[in-house]
Every structure is written in C-alpha cells, then in structure tokens.
C-alpha cells in the first residue's frame, strides 16, 4: 500500500513539474522566435524593400504554431512524423477513388461550359489544355470554394523558424511580405493553407511573384477572387515549367513482368514505340497515338506492382512541378481525361501491409546504408525509393514489387 502511494505521489510530482515547466518552455520559444524575426527576417525583408510598417503588422500577435506538421522543436531530433498528414502521399486507392474523382468531373464540366471562351483564350496564349487547368483548380481549392483559413504569416514564420526546410520557408516568408508591400493584399487578407500556399491556385508566395498574371486587365494579379487571373496563372505556371503543347500527360498501361519496375522515373526515358515492342500496351485496348509512338515516355508505378501502372509523358512531370507528388499528378491527369469523357482507371489497387511514414523512413536509411539511392530520406515512397526497393528485392531473392513491405523491412 505504501509503495503504491509512493509511486502515485511521484507520478503526481512529475506531472506538476511538467505542467510548471510548460509555460517556461513556451516563453523561451516565443523569445527565440521574436529574436529570429527581428535578427534574421527583418534585415532580409528590408533589403527587399519591405517597409517596417508592413513587417510589424504582419507579425503583430503572431507566435509559433507548434501544431503544424514537420517541425523540429528545440532539443528535438530532425526526423519525420510517424503518421503522414499530407493526402498526396497516402493511399492511391483513396486519393484516386471514384468518390474523390466523380464530383470533380461533374463540377469541372459545368465550369468548362460556363467559362468556355475564357479557357479557349487562355489555352491559345499558354498552350495548356483547358481540362488540365480545370483539374488543378479543382484539386487545389475545390474550384475556388475551399476555405483557406490560416494566417499565412504565422504558418510561414513558424516553418521558417522550426521546420526541417528552414531556408525554403524563409524565402517564402520574405516573398509573402513583398506581396503585401507591393499592394496585392492587406496583411489581414493573407490567408493560407497549413503549408503557406495562397489563393485559389494555392501558389507558394515565391510562385505568386513569378507566375501570377493579371488576365482580366484590372491592374491586379488577383488569384483570390478573379477566375480569369486564377486560371491564367495556373496555365502560365505550367507553361514556364515546360508544358509540351500537343502531347498528352500519360496513359494507363499494362506493363508485363519482363519490363522491370526498376525502370521507372523521369531520368529514364524510352521511345514509346520501343515499349510497345517490349509488350507494353494501353489498358483501354486502343493504340498509343501516332505522334506519341516516336516520342519518349517514362514508366510509372505509383504503387509498385500493387496498383495501376502508366506510361507517362514529360508533361506528367510538369504537373509534378506544381505539386511534387505522383498521386497529385495522376489525379490531375486522370480528372482531365474524365472531363473529356474517358472512363475510370481500369486497374485496381491491391491491399498491402500498412506502414507508417516512420517505417518507410527507417527503411530508406537501411537502403542508403546498402549504397542505394532513395532520393530524399523523408519517409515517402517516391520513384527513387520504389526502384531502390526493387533492387534490394532482386538482390535478396524476393519478388520484385518496388513497394515498401514488412517482409523487406525484416530482411534489411
């Protein structure tokens, strides 16, 4: 009885001490944050022509938002969250389900009819097809209907101070200050996503400064309220990223086992005619378009051998410049096809063992230790990680799936 009381008292003491220390830690974090803003961000902003009045207004009442993902708090390890918060890097079966796609198709078709002349004018100027523009608009902000409630300066400043990608977010924070200083928006109107992206096209601040356009001719690059500016800005972004007019984004394909999944990626190109000769075909049964046969394409296995596979064109990777996720680019490309009347994806997504982002992170570390190139060690199964998994599977005598598995994790 006495032992139990002693343990209970000790536990209560630990809790009281932890609660007492929490305000001290918060105050210390706030003080460091303020010193960071004044000592590092203000000099950089001033050098870019940002007035002190804009700087002060932007950060009045702002403190670090430690609820944001991918932060490294003082004294913490530079690692990744066990659970992945970003839908673009989760389950392809969910992200590309009919439940997710079908409502967007119906809305996009209505908007295509409503804005037909505008979209035709944008397509003539930038060379990007209207269905691709509409698909990005729908994915990014539900065609302008999504609520974007967060304080952009709180988000960007927190990430500039505490995220794993501090330098990137410092550049975005300075760009956000310039947007206000240039008169595009008031400080109170700078609302963003949890990642700091702005407006209906969800541009990061540096992308706004580079690619936002005034297509309606009112003197403002208004991606918050103007449909013409929003849609033209999306097209301008894709054109600048290298969109090839006249080419498709890609094709769902049946890729036989003798064509290795280790051959995927934008850095490995094949003549599409050669892929056809090797046994690759479209799942629709239709031939590849004649203009595509002589051009180069890329193998794409977004779920390794456990899901649909594709022959992607360079335009697929242009869409990835907008959002560096295979599933995002597939959503945009497939939605664009559906707007034109193409049916659902024909290949299914097989169920696999659920691994956390932390599990994949640790697997990547082991693959790197074996001399394999996984790209970034970030807990995300991108194309370099997938094909390195295929190489490891081949060396260990496992079936080549090019997808993270508990079996491979145990063998590594």
mmCIF file of C-alpha atoms in Angstrom:
data_model
loop_
_atom_site.group_PDB
_atom_site.id
_atom_site.type_symbol
_atom_site.label_atom_id
_atom_site.label_comp_id
_atom_site.label_asym_id
_atom_site.label_seq_id
_atom_site.Cartn_x
_atom_site.Cartn_y
_atom_site.Cartn_z
ATOM 1 C CA UNK A 1 0.000 0.000 0.000
ATOM 2 C CA UNK A 2 2.781 2.409 0.956
ATOM 3 C CA UNK A 3 4.678 1.525 -2.247
ATOM 4 C CA UNK A 4 1.591 2.273 -4.333
ATOM 5 C CA UNK A 5 1.087 5.601 -2.562
ATOM 6 C CA UNK A 6 4.746 6.461 -3.101
ATOM 7 C CA UNK A 7 4.513 5.720 -6.794
ATOM 8 C CA UNK A 8 1.306 7.766 -7.062
ATOM 9 C CA UNK A 9 2.891 10.712 -5.271
ATOM 10 C CA UNK A 10 5.948 10.513 -7.510
ATOM 11 C CA UNK A 11 3.776 10.448 -10.628
ATOM 12 C CA UNK A 12 1.803 13.474 -9.418
ATOM 13 C CA UNK A 13 5.035 15.314 -8.666
ATOM 14 C CA UNK A 14 6.355 14.621 -12.165
ATOM 15 C CA UNK A 15 3.075 15.870 -13.669
ATOM 16 C CA UNK A 16 3.115 19.050 -11.595
ATOM 17 C CA UNK A 17 6.730 19.762 -12.561
ATOM 18 C CA UNK A 18 5.962 19.154 -16.247
ATOM 19 C CA UNK A 19 2.968 21.491 -16.150
ATOM 20 C CA UNK A 20 5.015 24.116 -14.353
ATOM 21 C CA UNK A 21 7.797 23.853 -16.939
ATOM 22 C CA UNK A 22 5.447 24.154 -19.945
ATOM 23 C CA UNK A 23 4.915 27.955 -19.681
ATOM 24 C CA UNK A 24 8.662 28.420 -19.281
ATOM 25 C CA UNK A 25 9.333 26.442 -22.474
ATOM 26 C CA UNK A 26 6.621 28.366 -24.325
ATOM 27 C CA UNK A 27 8.036 31.694 -23.183
ATOM 28 C CA UNK A 28 11.531 30.633 -24.214
ATOM 29 C CA UNK A 29 10.248 29.536 -27.637
ATOM 30 C CA UNK A 30 8.410 32.836 -28.125
ATOM 31 C CA UNK A 31 11.503 34.816 -27.154
ATOM 32 C CA UNK A 32 13.669 32.901 -29.606
ATOM 33 C CA UNK A 33 11.026 33.335 -32.310
ATOM 34 C CA UNK A 34 10.926 37.109 -31.805
ATOM 35 C CA UNK A 35 14.717 37.305 -31.857
ATOM 36 C CA UNK A 36 14.714 35.294 -35.099
ATOM 37 C CA UNK A 37 12.176 37.603 -36.746
ATOM 38 C CA UNK A 38 13.996 40.776 -35.736
ATOM 39 C CA UNK A 39 17.525 39.496 -36.216
ATOM 40 C CA UNK A 40 17.183 37.478 -39.434
ATOM 41 C CA UNK A 41 13.891 38.127 -41.206
ATOM 42 C CA UNK A 42 13.679 41.904 -40.819
ATOM 43 C CA UNK A 43 17.127 42.640 -42.343
ATOM 44 C CA UNK A 44 16.333 40.362 -45.302
ATOM 45 C CA UNK A 45 12.881 41.912 -45.757
ATOM 46 C CA UNK A 46 14.247 45.451 -45.533
ATOM 47 C CA UNK A 47 16.811 44.611 -48.217
ATOM 48 C CA UNK A 48 13.897 43.586 -50.477
ATOM 49 C CA UNK A 49 12.142 46.918 -49.950
ATOM 50 C CA UNK A 50 9.584 45.830 -47.350
ATOM 51 C CA UNK A 51 8.580 48.789 -45.101
ATOM 52 C CA UNK A 52 8.861 48.356 -41.334
ATOM 53 C CA UNK A 53 5.136 49.107 -41.019
ATOM 54 C CA UNK A 54 4.304 46.040 -43.148
ATOM 55 C CA UNK A 55 6.729 43.881 -41.171
ATOM 56 C CA UNK A 56 5.272 44.981 -37.818
ATOM 57 C CA UNK A 57 1.686 44.486 -38.992
ATOM 58 C CA UNK A 58 2.466 41.013 -40.343
ATOM 59 C CA UNK A 59 3.831 39.711 -37.043
ATOM 60 C CA UNK A 60 1.690 41.600 -34.535
ATOM 61 C CA UNK A 61 0.318 38.979 -32.152
ATOM 62 C CA UNK A 62 1.940 36.114 -34.076
ATOM 63 C CA UNK A 63 3.636 33.297 -32.146
ATOM 64 C CA UNK A 64 4.930 29.881 -33.249
ATOM 65 C CA UNK A 65 2.167 27.427 -34.143
ATOM 66 C CA UNK A 66 3.643 24.187 -32.845
ATOM 67 C CA UNK A 67 0.635 22.182 -34.069
ATOM 68 C CA UNK A 68 1.892 22.397 -37.645
ATOM 69 C CA UNK A 69 3.435 19.176 -39.059
ATOM 70 C CA UNK A 70 7.108 18.598 -39.922
ATOM 71 C CA UNK A 71 8.573 20.847 -37.234
ATOM 72 C CA UNK A 72 11.772 20.245 -35.296
ATOM 73 C CA UNK A 73 11.263 21.774 -31.856
ATOM 74 C CA UNK A 74 14.319 22.930 -29.874
ATOM 75 C CA UNK A 75 16.062 19.883 -28.459
ATOM 76 C CA UNK A 76 14.177 17.527 -30.792
ATOM 77 C CA UNK A 77 15.579 15.194 -33.463
ATOM 78 C CA UNK A 78 15.434 16.110 -37.142
ATOM 79 C CA UNK A 79 13.195 13.217 -38.080
ATOM 80 C CA UNK A 80 9.748 12.718 -39.607
ATOM 81 C CA UNK A 81 6.293 12.223 -38.131
ATOM 82 C CA UNK A 82 5.230 8.600 -37.805
ATOM 83 C CA UNK A 83 1.886 9.441 -39.381
ATOM 84 C CA UNK A 84 1.761 11.195 -42.747
ATOM 85 C CA UNK A 85 -0.524 14.249 -42.743
ATOM 86 C CA UNK A 86 -0.403 15.027 -46.478
ATOM 87 C CA UNK A 87 -3.073 13.252 -48.528
ATOM 88 C CA UNK A 88 -0.968 13.357 -51.725
ATOM 89 C CA UNK A 89 1.434 10.823 -50.185
ATOM 90 C CA UNK A 90 -1.096 8.434 -48.678
ATOM 91 C CA UNK A 91 -3.211 5.699 -50.292
ATOM 92 C CA UNK A 92 -3.645 5.844 -54.056
ATOM 93 C CA UNK A 93 -6.847 3.827 -53.729
ATOM 94 C CA UNK A 94 -8.342 6.603 -51.587
ATOM 95 C CA UNK A 95 -6.816 9.557 -53.391
ATOM 96 C CA UNK A 96 -7.952 8.366 -56.839
ATOM 97 C CA UNK A 97 -11.202 6.697 -55.810
ATOM 98 C CA UNK A 98 -14.437 7.322 -57.687
ATOM 99 C CA UNK A 99 -15.699 9.024 -54.539
ATOM 100 C CA UNK A 100 -12.911 11.578 -54.914
ATOM 101 C CA UNK A 101 -12.953 11.909 -58.706
ATOM 102 C CA UNK A 102 -16.611 11.810 -59.782
ATOM 103 C CA UNK A 103 -17.860 15.008 -58.044
ATOM 104 C CA UNK A 104 -14.945 16.934 -59.541
ATOM 105 C CA UNK A 105 -15.803 15.666 -63.029
ATOM 106 C CA UNK A 106 -19.371 16.932 -62.849
ATOM 107 C CA UNK A 107 -18.343 20.345 -61.484
ATOM 108 C CA UNK A 108 -15.487 20.746 -63.962
ATOM 109 C CA UNK A 109 -17.741 20.021 -66.924
ATOM 110 C CA UNK A 110 -20.225 22.688 -65.793
ATOM 111 C CA UNK A 111 -17.429 25.220 -65.320
ATOM 112 C CA UNK A 112 -15.907 24.323 -68.672
ATOM 113 C CA UNK A 113 -19.202 25.203 -70.340
ATOM 114 C CA UNK A 114 -19.556 28.412 -68.288
ATOM 115 C CA UNK A 115 -16.005 29.643 -68.916
ATOM 116 C CA UNK A 116 -15.535 28.182 -72.399
ATOM 117 C CA UNK A 117 -14.458 31.393 -74.125
ATOM 118 C CA UNK A 118 -12.096 32.315 -71.278
ATOM 119 C CA UNK A 119 -10.490 28.859 -71.237
ATOM 120 C CA UNK A 120 -10.081 28.869 -75.024
ATOM 121 C CA UNK A 121 -8.332 32.248 -74.821
ATOM 122 C CA UNK A 122 -6.005 31.001 -72.060
ATOM 123 C CA UNK A 123 -5.236 27.815 -73.994
ATOM 124 C CA UNK A 124 -4.356 29.818 -77.109
ATOM 125 C CA UNK A 125 -1.950 32.016 -75.154
ATOM 126 C CA UNK A 126 -0.228 29.405 -72.998
ATOM 127 C CA UNK A 127 -0.717 26.109 -74.872
ATOM 128 C CA UNK A 128 -2.051 24.251 -71.826
ATOM 129 C CA UNK A 129 -5.331 22.300 -72.322
ATOM 130 C CA UNK A 130 -8.403 23.588 -70.507
ATOM 131 C CA UNK A 131 -9.125 20.226 -68.788
ATOM 132 C CA UNK A 132 -5.672 20.247 -67.144
ATOM 133 C CA UNK A 133 -6.208 23.810 -65.877
ATOM 134 C CA UNK A 134 -9.650 22.914 -64.522
ATOM 135 C CA UNK A 135 -8.319 19.765 -62.850
ATOM 136 C CA UNK A 136 -5.651 21.715 -60.955
ATOM 137 C CA UNK A 137 -8.203 24.363 -59.946
ATOM 138 C CA UNK A 138 -10.469 21.625 -58.602
ATOM 139 C CA UNK A 139 -7.711 19.777 -56.772
ATOM 140 C CA UNK A 140 -6.210 22.881 -55.183
ATOM 141 C CA UNK A 141 -9.271 24.770 -53.954
ATOM 142 C CA UNK A 142 -12.443 22.917 -54.986
ATOM 143 C CA UNK A 143 -12.786 25.371 -57.893
ATOM 144 C CA UNK A 144 -12.425 28.313 -55.529
ATOM 145 C CA UNK A 145 -14.937 27.079 -52.936
ATOM 146 C CA UNK A 146 -12.475 25.745 -50.328
ATOM 147 C CA UNK A 147 -11.941 27.643 -47.094
ATOM 148 C CA UNK A 148 -8.337 28.745 -46.621
ATOM 149 C CA UNK A 149 -8.379 29.983 -43.019
ATOM 150 C CA UNK A 150 -4.821 30.077 -41.678
ATOM 151 C CA UNK A 151 -2.706 33.162 -41.055
ATOM 152 C CA UNK A 152 -0.044 32.935 -43.762
ATOM 153 C CA UNK A 153 2.496 34.864 -41.703
ATOM 154 C CA UNK A 154 2.014 32.607 -38.675
ATOM 155 C CA UNK A 155 2.420 29.484 -40.837
ATOM 156 C CA UNK A 156 5.414 30.678 -42.852
ATOM 157 C CA UNK A 157 7.221 32.244 -39.898
ATOM 158 C CA UNK A 158 6.747 29.107 -37.787
ATOM 159 C CA UNK A 159 8.122 26.924 -40.558
ATOM 160 C CA UNK A 160 10.964 29.329 -41.285
ATOM 161 C CA UNK A 161 11.959 29.069 -37.626
ATOM 162 C CA UNK A 162 11.228 25.424 -36.823
ATOM 163 C CA UNK A 163 10.698 23.257 -39.910
ATOM 164 C CA UNK A 164 13.127 20.784 -41.451
ATOM 165 C CA UNK A 165 13.247 23.045 -44.552
ATOM 166 C CA UNK A 166 14.004 26.358 -42.892
ATOM 167 C CA UNK A 167 15.782 28.026 -45.798
ATOM 168 C CA UNK A 168 12.945 27.346 -48.223
ATOM 169 C CA UNK A 169 10.346 28.774 -45.858
ATOM 170 C CA UNK A 170 12.481 31.839 -45.104
ATOM 171 C CA UNK A 171 12.409 32.662 -48.805
ATOM 172 C CA UNK A 172 8.641 32.129 -48.863
ATOM 173 C CA UNK A 173 8.182 34.349 -45.811
ATOM 174 C CA UNK A 174 10.113 37.220 -47.411
ATOM 175 C CA UNK A 175 8.066 36.770 -50.594
ATOM 176 C CA UNK A 176 4.827 36.934 -48.579
ATOM 177 C CA UNK A 177 5.941 40.233 -47.058
ATOM 178 C CA UNK A 178 6.707 41.544 -50.559
ATOM 179 C CA UNK A 179 3.206 40.608 -51.737
ATOM 180 C CA UNK A 180 1.739 42.913 -49.094
ATOM 181 C CA UNK A 181 4.384 45.598 -49.638
ATOM 182 C CA UNK A 182 3.574 45.616 -53.376
ATOM 183 C CA UNK A 183 -0.097 46.239 -52.621
ATOM 184 C CA UNK A 184 -1.591 42.942 -53.803
ATOM 185 C CA UNK A 185 -3.228 42.188 -50.450
ATOM 186 C CA UNK A 186 -3.548 43.554 -46.918
ATOM 187 C CA UNK A 187 -1.895 41.715 -44.036
ATOM 188 C CA UNK A 188 -5.328 40.697 -42.718
ATOM 189 C CA UNK A 189 -6.176 39.127 -46.095
ATOM 190 C CA UNK A 190 -3.083 36.885 -46.258
ATOM 191 C CA UNK A 191 -4.744 33.535 -45.590
ATOM 192 C CA UNK A 192 -3.040 30.277 -46.496
ATOM 193 C CA UNK A 193 -3.089 26.518 -46.187
ATOM 194 C CA UNK A 194 -1.148 24.767 -43.414
ATOM 195 C CA UNK A 195 1.833 24.770 -45.818
ATOM 196 C CA UNK A 196 1.641 28.509 -46.563
ATOM 197 C CA UNK A 197 0.057 28.252 -50.041
ATOM 198 C CA UNK A 198 -2.101 31.162 -51.221
ATOM 199 C CA UNK A 199 -5.301 31.728 -53.156
ATOM 200 C CA UNK A 200 -7.368 29.528 -55.455
ATOM 201 C CA UNK A 201 -4.350 28.047 -57.303
ATOM 202 C CA UNK A 202 -2.541 27.537 -53.960
ATOM 203 C CA UNK A 203 0.686 29.216 -55.038
ATOM 204 C CA UNK A 204 3.530 29.494 -52.583
ATOM 205 C CA UNK A 205 4.461 33.194 -52.252
ATOM 206 C CA UNK A 206 7.564 32.920 -54.465
ATOM 207 C CA UNK A 207 5.453 31.253 -57.170
ATOM 208 C CA UNK A 208 2.910 34.066 -56.943
ATOM 209 C CA UNK A 209 5.645 36.625 -57.597
ATOM 210 C CA UNK A 210 6.947 34.554 -60.529
ATOM 211 C CA UNK A 211 3.823 33.253 -62.237
ATOM 212 C CA UNK A 212 0.627 35.039 -61.177
ATOM 213 C CA UNK A 213 -0.805 37.106 -64.055
ATOM 214 C CA UNK A 214 -3.407 39.832 -64.493
ATOM 215 C CA UNK A 215 -5.560 38.229 -67.191
ATOM 216 C CA UNK A 216 -8.718 40.264 -66.607
ATOM 217 C CA UNK A 217 -6.817 43.538 -67.073
ATOM 218 C CA UNK A 218 -7.846 45.253 -63.832
ATOM 219 C CA UNK A 219 -4.256 46.010 -62.819
ATOM 220 C CA UNK A 220 -4.043 43.351 -60.069
ATOM 221 C CA UNK A 221 -2.806 39.769 -60.080
ATOM 222 C CA UNK A 222 -5.774 38.534 -58.075
ATOM 223 C CA UNK A 223 -5.625 34.764 -57.541
ATOM 224 C CA UNK A 224 -8.000 35.086 -54.587
ATOM 225 C CA UNK A 225 -11.126 36.450 -56.279
ATOM 226 C CA UNK A 226 -10.613 36.593 -60.069
ATOM 227 C CA UNK A 227 -11.373 33.458 -62.105
ATOM 228 C CA UNK A 228 -9.505 34.757 -65.202
ATOM 229 C CA UNK A 229 -6.398 35.566 -63.142
ATOM 230 C CA UNK A 230 -6.606 32.232 -61.323
ATOM 231 C CA UNK A 231 -6.909 30.056 -64.433
ATOM 232 C CA UNK A 232 -4.362 32.006 -66.477
ATOM 233 C CA UNK A 233 -1.877 31.908 -63.592
ATOM 234 C CA UNK A 234 -2.152 28.108 -63.449
ATOM 235 C CA UNK A 235 -1.533 27.911 -67.195
ATOM 236 C CA UNK A 236 1.393 30.340 -67.006
ATOM 237 C CA UNK A 237 2.975 28.222 -64.248
ATOM 238 C CA UNK A 238 2.728 25.035 -66.328
ATOM 239 C CA UNK A 239 4.000 26.720 -69.487
ATOM 240 C CA UNK A 240 7.031 28.070 -67.599
ATOM 241 C CA UNK A 241 7.651 24.574 -66.176
ATOM 242 C CA UNK A 242 7.932 23.187 -69.730
ATOM 243 C CA UNK A 243 4.478 22.012 -70.824
ATOM 244 C CA UNK A 244 4.719 20.432 -74.281
ATOM 245 C CA UNK A 245 1.734 21.546 -76.342
ATOM 246 C CA UNK A 246 0.131 18.756 -78.331
ATOM 247 C CA UNK A 247 1.229 15.922 -76.060
ATOM 248 C CA UNK A 248 -0.867 14.019 -73.549
ATOM 249 C CA UNK A 249 0.128 13.642 -69.873
ATOM 250 C CA UNK A 250 0.228 9.834 -69.944
ATOM 251 C CA UNK A 251 -1.689 6.579 -70.428
ATOM 252 C CA UNK A 252 -2.789 3.799 -68.104
ATOM 253 C CA UNK A 253 -0.858 0.770 -69.312
ATOM 254 C CA UNK A 254 -0.391 -2.955 -68.890
ATOM 255 C CA UNK A 255 3.329 -3.411 -68.249
ATOM 256 C CA UNK A 256 4.484 -7.057 -68.324
ATOM 257 C CA UNK A 257 6.816 -8.539 -65.726
ATOM 258 C CA UNK A 258 9.738 -8.648 -68.151
ATOM 259 C CA UNK A 259 9.686 -4.823 -68.171
ATOM 260 C CA UNK A 260 11.158 -4.127 -64.737
ATOM 261 C CA UNK A 261 9.555 -1.672 -62.345
ATOM 262 C CA UNK A 262 13.123 -0.548 -61.619
ATOM 263 C CA UNK A 263 12.992 1.286 -64.941
ATOM 264 C CA UNK A 264 10.610 3.992 -63.767
ATOM 265 C CA UNK A 265 11.320 7.660 -63.264
ATOM 266 C CA UNK A 266 11.787 10.904 -65.194
ATOM 267 C CA UNK A 267 15.517 10.249 -65.515
ATOM 268 C CA UNK A 268 14.901 7.051 -67.510
ATOM 269 C CA UNK A 269 13.275 7.692 -70.889
ATOM 270 C CA UNK A 270 12.171 5.190 -73.543
ATOM 271 C CA UNK A 271 10.753 5.571 -77.036
ATOM 272 C CA UNK A 272 7.129 4.645 -76.587
ATOM 273 C CA UNK A 273 7.371 2.544 -79.763
ATOM 274 C CA UNK A 274 10.133 0.507 -78.081
ATOM 275 C CA UNK A 275 7.960 -0.030 -75.011
ATOM 276 C CA UNK A 276 5.181 -1.312 -77.258
ATOM 277 C CA UNK A 277 7.643 -3.715 -78.879
ATOM 278 C CA UNK A 278 8.580 -4.934 -75.370
ATOM 279 C CA UNK A 279 4.952 -5.795 -74.673
ATOM 280 C CA UNK A 280 3.577 -2.623 -73.086
ATOM 281 C CA UNK A 281 0.015 -1.783 -74.121
ATOM 282 C CA UNK A 282 -2.765 0.592 -73.143
ATOM 283 C CA UNK A 283 -5.356 -0.968 -70.844
ATOM 284 C CA UNK A 284 -8.083 0.628 -72.976
ATOM 285 C CA UNK A 285 -7.071 -1.601 -75.874
ATOM 286 C CA UNK A 286 -6.553 1.428 -78.110
ATOM 287 C CA UNK A 287 -3.118 2.003 -79.663
ATOM 288 C CA UNK A 288 -0.896 4.813 -78.491
ATOM 289 C CA UNK A 289 -1.440 7.952 -80.614
ATOM 290 C CA UNK A 290 0.847 8.111 -83.626
ATOM 291 C CA UNK A 291 2.552 11.306 -82.501
ATOM 292 C CA UNK A 292 3.375 9.686 -79.139
ATOM 293 C CA UNK A 293 4.931 6.496 -80.561
ATOM 294 C CA UNK A 294 8.008 8.284 -81.881
ATOM 295 C CA UNK A 295 8.352 10.403 -78.726
ATOM 296 C CA UNK A 296 9.835 9.473 -75.358
ATOM 297 C CA UNK A 297 7.868 8.282 -72.367
ATOM 298 C CA UNK A 298 8.532 7.105 -68.820
ATOM 299 C CA UNK A 299 7.389 4.097 -66.832
ATOM 300 C CA UNK A 300 5.330 4.938 -63.752
ATOM 301 C CA UNK A 301 4.448 2.554 -60.915
ATOM 302 C CA UNK A 302 2.829 4.753 -58.225
ATOM 303 C CA UNK A 303 2.163 1.712 -56.000
ATOM 304 C CA UNK A 304 4.898 -0.525 -57.345
ATOM 305 C CA UNK A 305 3.404 -3.725 -58.761
ATOM 306 C CA UNK A 306 0.424 -3.394 -56.381
ATOM 307 C CA UNK A 307 -1.565 -0.843 -58.366
ATOM 308 C CA UNK A 308 -2.186 0.723 -61.765
ATOM 309 C CA UNK A 309 0.835 1.395 -63.962
ATOM 310 C CA UNK A 310 1.305 4.059 -66.607
ATOM 311 C CA UNK A 311 3.389 5.299 -69.488
ATOM 312 C CA UNK A 312 3.883 8.962 -68.598
ATOM 313 C CA UNK A 313 5.000 11.743 -70.919
ATOM 314 C CA UNK A 314 7.232 14.641 -69.849
ATOM 315 C CA UNK A 315 4.030 16.625 -69.200
ATOM 316 C CA UNK A 316 3.312 14.367 -66.216
ATOM 317 C CA UNK A 317 6.486 15.681 -64.600
ATOM 318 C CA UNK A 318 5.493 19.253 -65.471
ATOM 319 C CA UNK A 319 2.364 18.700 -63.358
ATOM 320 C CA UNK A 320 4.663 17.412 -60.605
ATOM 321 C CA UNK A 321 6.454 20.766 -60.693
ATOM 322 C CA UNK A 322 3.174 22.160 -59.386
ATOM 323 C CA UNK A 323 2.992 19.575 -56.585
ATOM 324 C CA UNK A 324 5.767 17.015 -56.242
ATOM 325 C CA UNK A 325 3.527 14.000 -55.743
ATOM 326 C CA UNK A 326 2.864 11.171 -58.189
ATOM 327 C CA UNK A 327 -0.683 10.781 -56.873
ATOM 328 C CA UNK A 328 -1.353 14.504 -57.278
ATOM 329 C CA UNK A 329 -0.174 14.479 -60.901
ATOM 330 C CA UNK A 330 -2.193 11.320 -61.575
ATOM 331 C CA UNK A 331 -5.293 12.911 -60.052
ATOM 332 C CA UNK A 332 -4.897 15.966 -62.289
ATOM 333 C CA UNK A 333 -4.193 13.951 -65.440
ATOM 334 C CA UNK A 334 -6.968 11.432 -64.817
ATOM 335 C CA UNK A 335 -9.507 14.139 -63.908
ATOM 336 C CA UNK A 336 -8.603 15.984 -67.124
ATOM 337 C CA UNK A 337 -9.249 12.765 -69.079
ATOM 338 C CA UNK A 338 -12.559 12.261 -67.314
ATOM 339 C CA UNK A 339 -13.659 15.795 -68.192
ATOM 340 C CA UNK A 340 -13.151 14.759 -71.821
ATOM 341 C CA UNK A 341 -15.264 11.622 -71.381
ATOM 342 C CA UNK A 342 -12.688 8.910 -70.597
ATOM 343 C CA UNK A 343 -13.820 6.242 -68.098
ATOM 344 C CA UNK A 344 -12.395 5.323 -64.666
ATOM 345 C CA UNK A 345 -8.997 3.686 -64.160
ATOM 346 C CA UNK A 346 -9.265 0.023 -65.074
ATOM 347 C CA UNK A 347 -6.569 -1.488 -62.842
ATOM 348 C CA UNK A 348 -7.224 -1.908 -59.133
ATOM 349 C CA UNK A 349 -5.126 -1.044 -56.086
ATOM 350 C CA UNK A 350 -4.159 -4.167 -54.162
ATOM 351 C CA UNK A 351 -4.214 -4.129 -50.383
ATOM 352 C CA UNK A 352 -0.760 -4.081 -48.834
ATOM 353 C CA UNK A 353 0.512 -4.005 -45.259
ATOM 354 C CA UNK A 354 0.095 -0.503 -43.863
ATOM 355 C CA UNK A 355 3.461 1.021 -42.994
ATOM 356 C CA UNK A 356 3.804 4.377 -41.275
ATOM 357 C CA UNK A 357 5.883 7.210 -42.661
ATOM 358 C CA UNK A 358 8.359 6.432 -39.893
ATOM 359 C CA UNK A 359 8.576 2.806 -41.078
ATOM 360 C CA UNK A 360 9.429 3.966 -44.607
ATOM 361 C CA UNK A 361 11.935 6.492 -43.208
ATOM 362 C CA UNK A 362 13.795 3.721 -41.374
ATOM 363 C CA UNK A 363 13.668 1.506 -44.462
ATOM 364 C CA UNK A 364 15.190 4.307 -46.525
ATOM 365 C CA UNK A 365 18.028 4.643 -44.023
ATOM 366 C CA UNK A 366 18.776 0.936 -44.410
ATOM 367 C CA UNK A 367 18.655 1.139 -48.210
ATOM 368 C CA UNK A 368 21.078 4.087 -48.174
ATOM 369 C CA UNK A 369 23.389 2.091 -45.918
ATOM 370 C CA UNK A 370 23.454 -0.549 -48.677
ATOM 371 C CA UNK A 371 24.540 2.070 -51.218
ATOM 372 C CA UNK A 372 21.137 2.571 -52.880
ATOM 373 C CA UNK A 373 19.776 5.946 -53.984
ATOM 374 C CA UNK A 374 16.372 6.663 -52.430
ATOM 375 C CA UNK A 375 16.348 10.379 -53.197
ATOM 376 C CA UNK A 376 15.395 12.206 -50.002
ATOM 377 C CA UNK A 377 15.277 10.183 -46.771
ATOM 378 C CA UNK A 378 11.854 11.553 -45.839
ATOM 379 C CA UNK A 379 9.558 8.599 -45.214
ATOM 380 C CA UNK A 380 7.846 8.994 -48.598
ATOM 381 C CA UNK A 381 7.987 6.242 -51.228
ATOM 382 C CA UNK A 382 8.942 8.317 -54.268
ATOM 383 C CA UNK A 383 10.168 6.833 -57.522
ATOM 384 C CA UNK A 384 13.818 6.576 -56.409
ATOM 385 C CA UNK A 385 12.797 4.799 -53.228
ATOM 386 C CA UNK A 386 10.480 2.472 -55.164
ATOM 387 C CA UNK A 387 13.112 1.396 -57.651
ATOM 388 C CA UNK A 388 15.761 1.039 -54.911
ATOM 389 C CA UNK A 389 13.327 -1.269 -53.139
ATOM 390 C CA UNK A 390 13.129 -3.253 -56.388
ATOM 391 C CA UNK A 391 16.924 -3.513 -56.489
ATOM 392 C CA UNK A 392 17.058 -4.675 -52.876
ATOM 393 C CA UNK A 393 14.298 -7.228 -53.508
ATOM 394 C CA UNK A 394 16.177 -8.602 -56.507
ATOM 395 C CA UNK A 395 19.425 -8.920 -54.518
ATOM 396 C CA UNK A 396 17.627 -10.645 -51.628
ATOM 397 C CA UNK A 397 15.787 -13.076 -53.918
ATOM 398 C CA UNK A 398 12.369 -11.571 -53.163
ATOM 399 C CA UNK A 399 9.633 -10.964 -55.757
ATOM 400 C CA UNK A 400 10.212 -7.586 -57.389
ATOM 401 C CA UNK A 401 7.363 -5.323 -56.235
ATOM 402 C CA UNK A 402 9.104 -1.932 -55.947
ATOM 403 C CA UNK A 403 6.968 -1.126 -52.904
ATOM 404 C CA UNK A 404 7.700 -0.961 -49.137
ATOM 405 C CA UNK A 405 6.762 -4.139 -47.294
ATOM 406 C CA UNK A 406 7.188 -5.640 -43.850
ATOM 407 C CA UNK A 407 8.951 -8.605 -45.454
ATOM 408 C CA UNK A 408 11.613 -6.384 -46.970
ATOM 409 C CA UNK A 409 11.938 -4.345 -43.764
ATOM 410 C CA UNK A 410 12.649 -7.531 -41.809
ATOM 411 C CA UNK A 411 15.175 -8.786 -44.372
ATOM 412 C CA UNK A 412 17.008 -5.433 -44.415
#
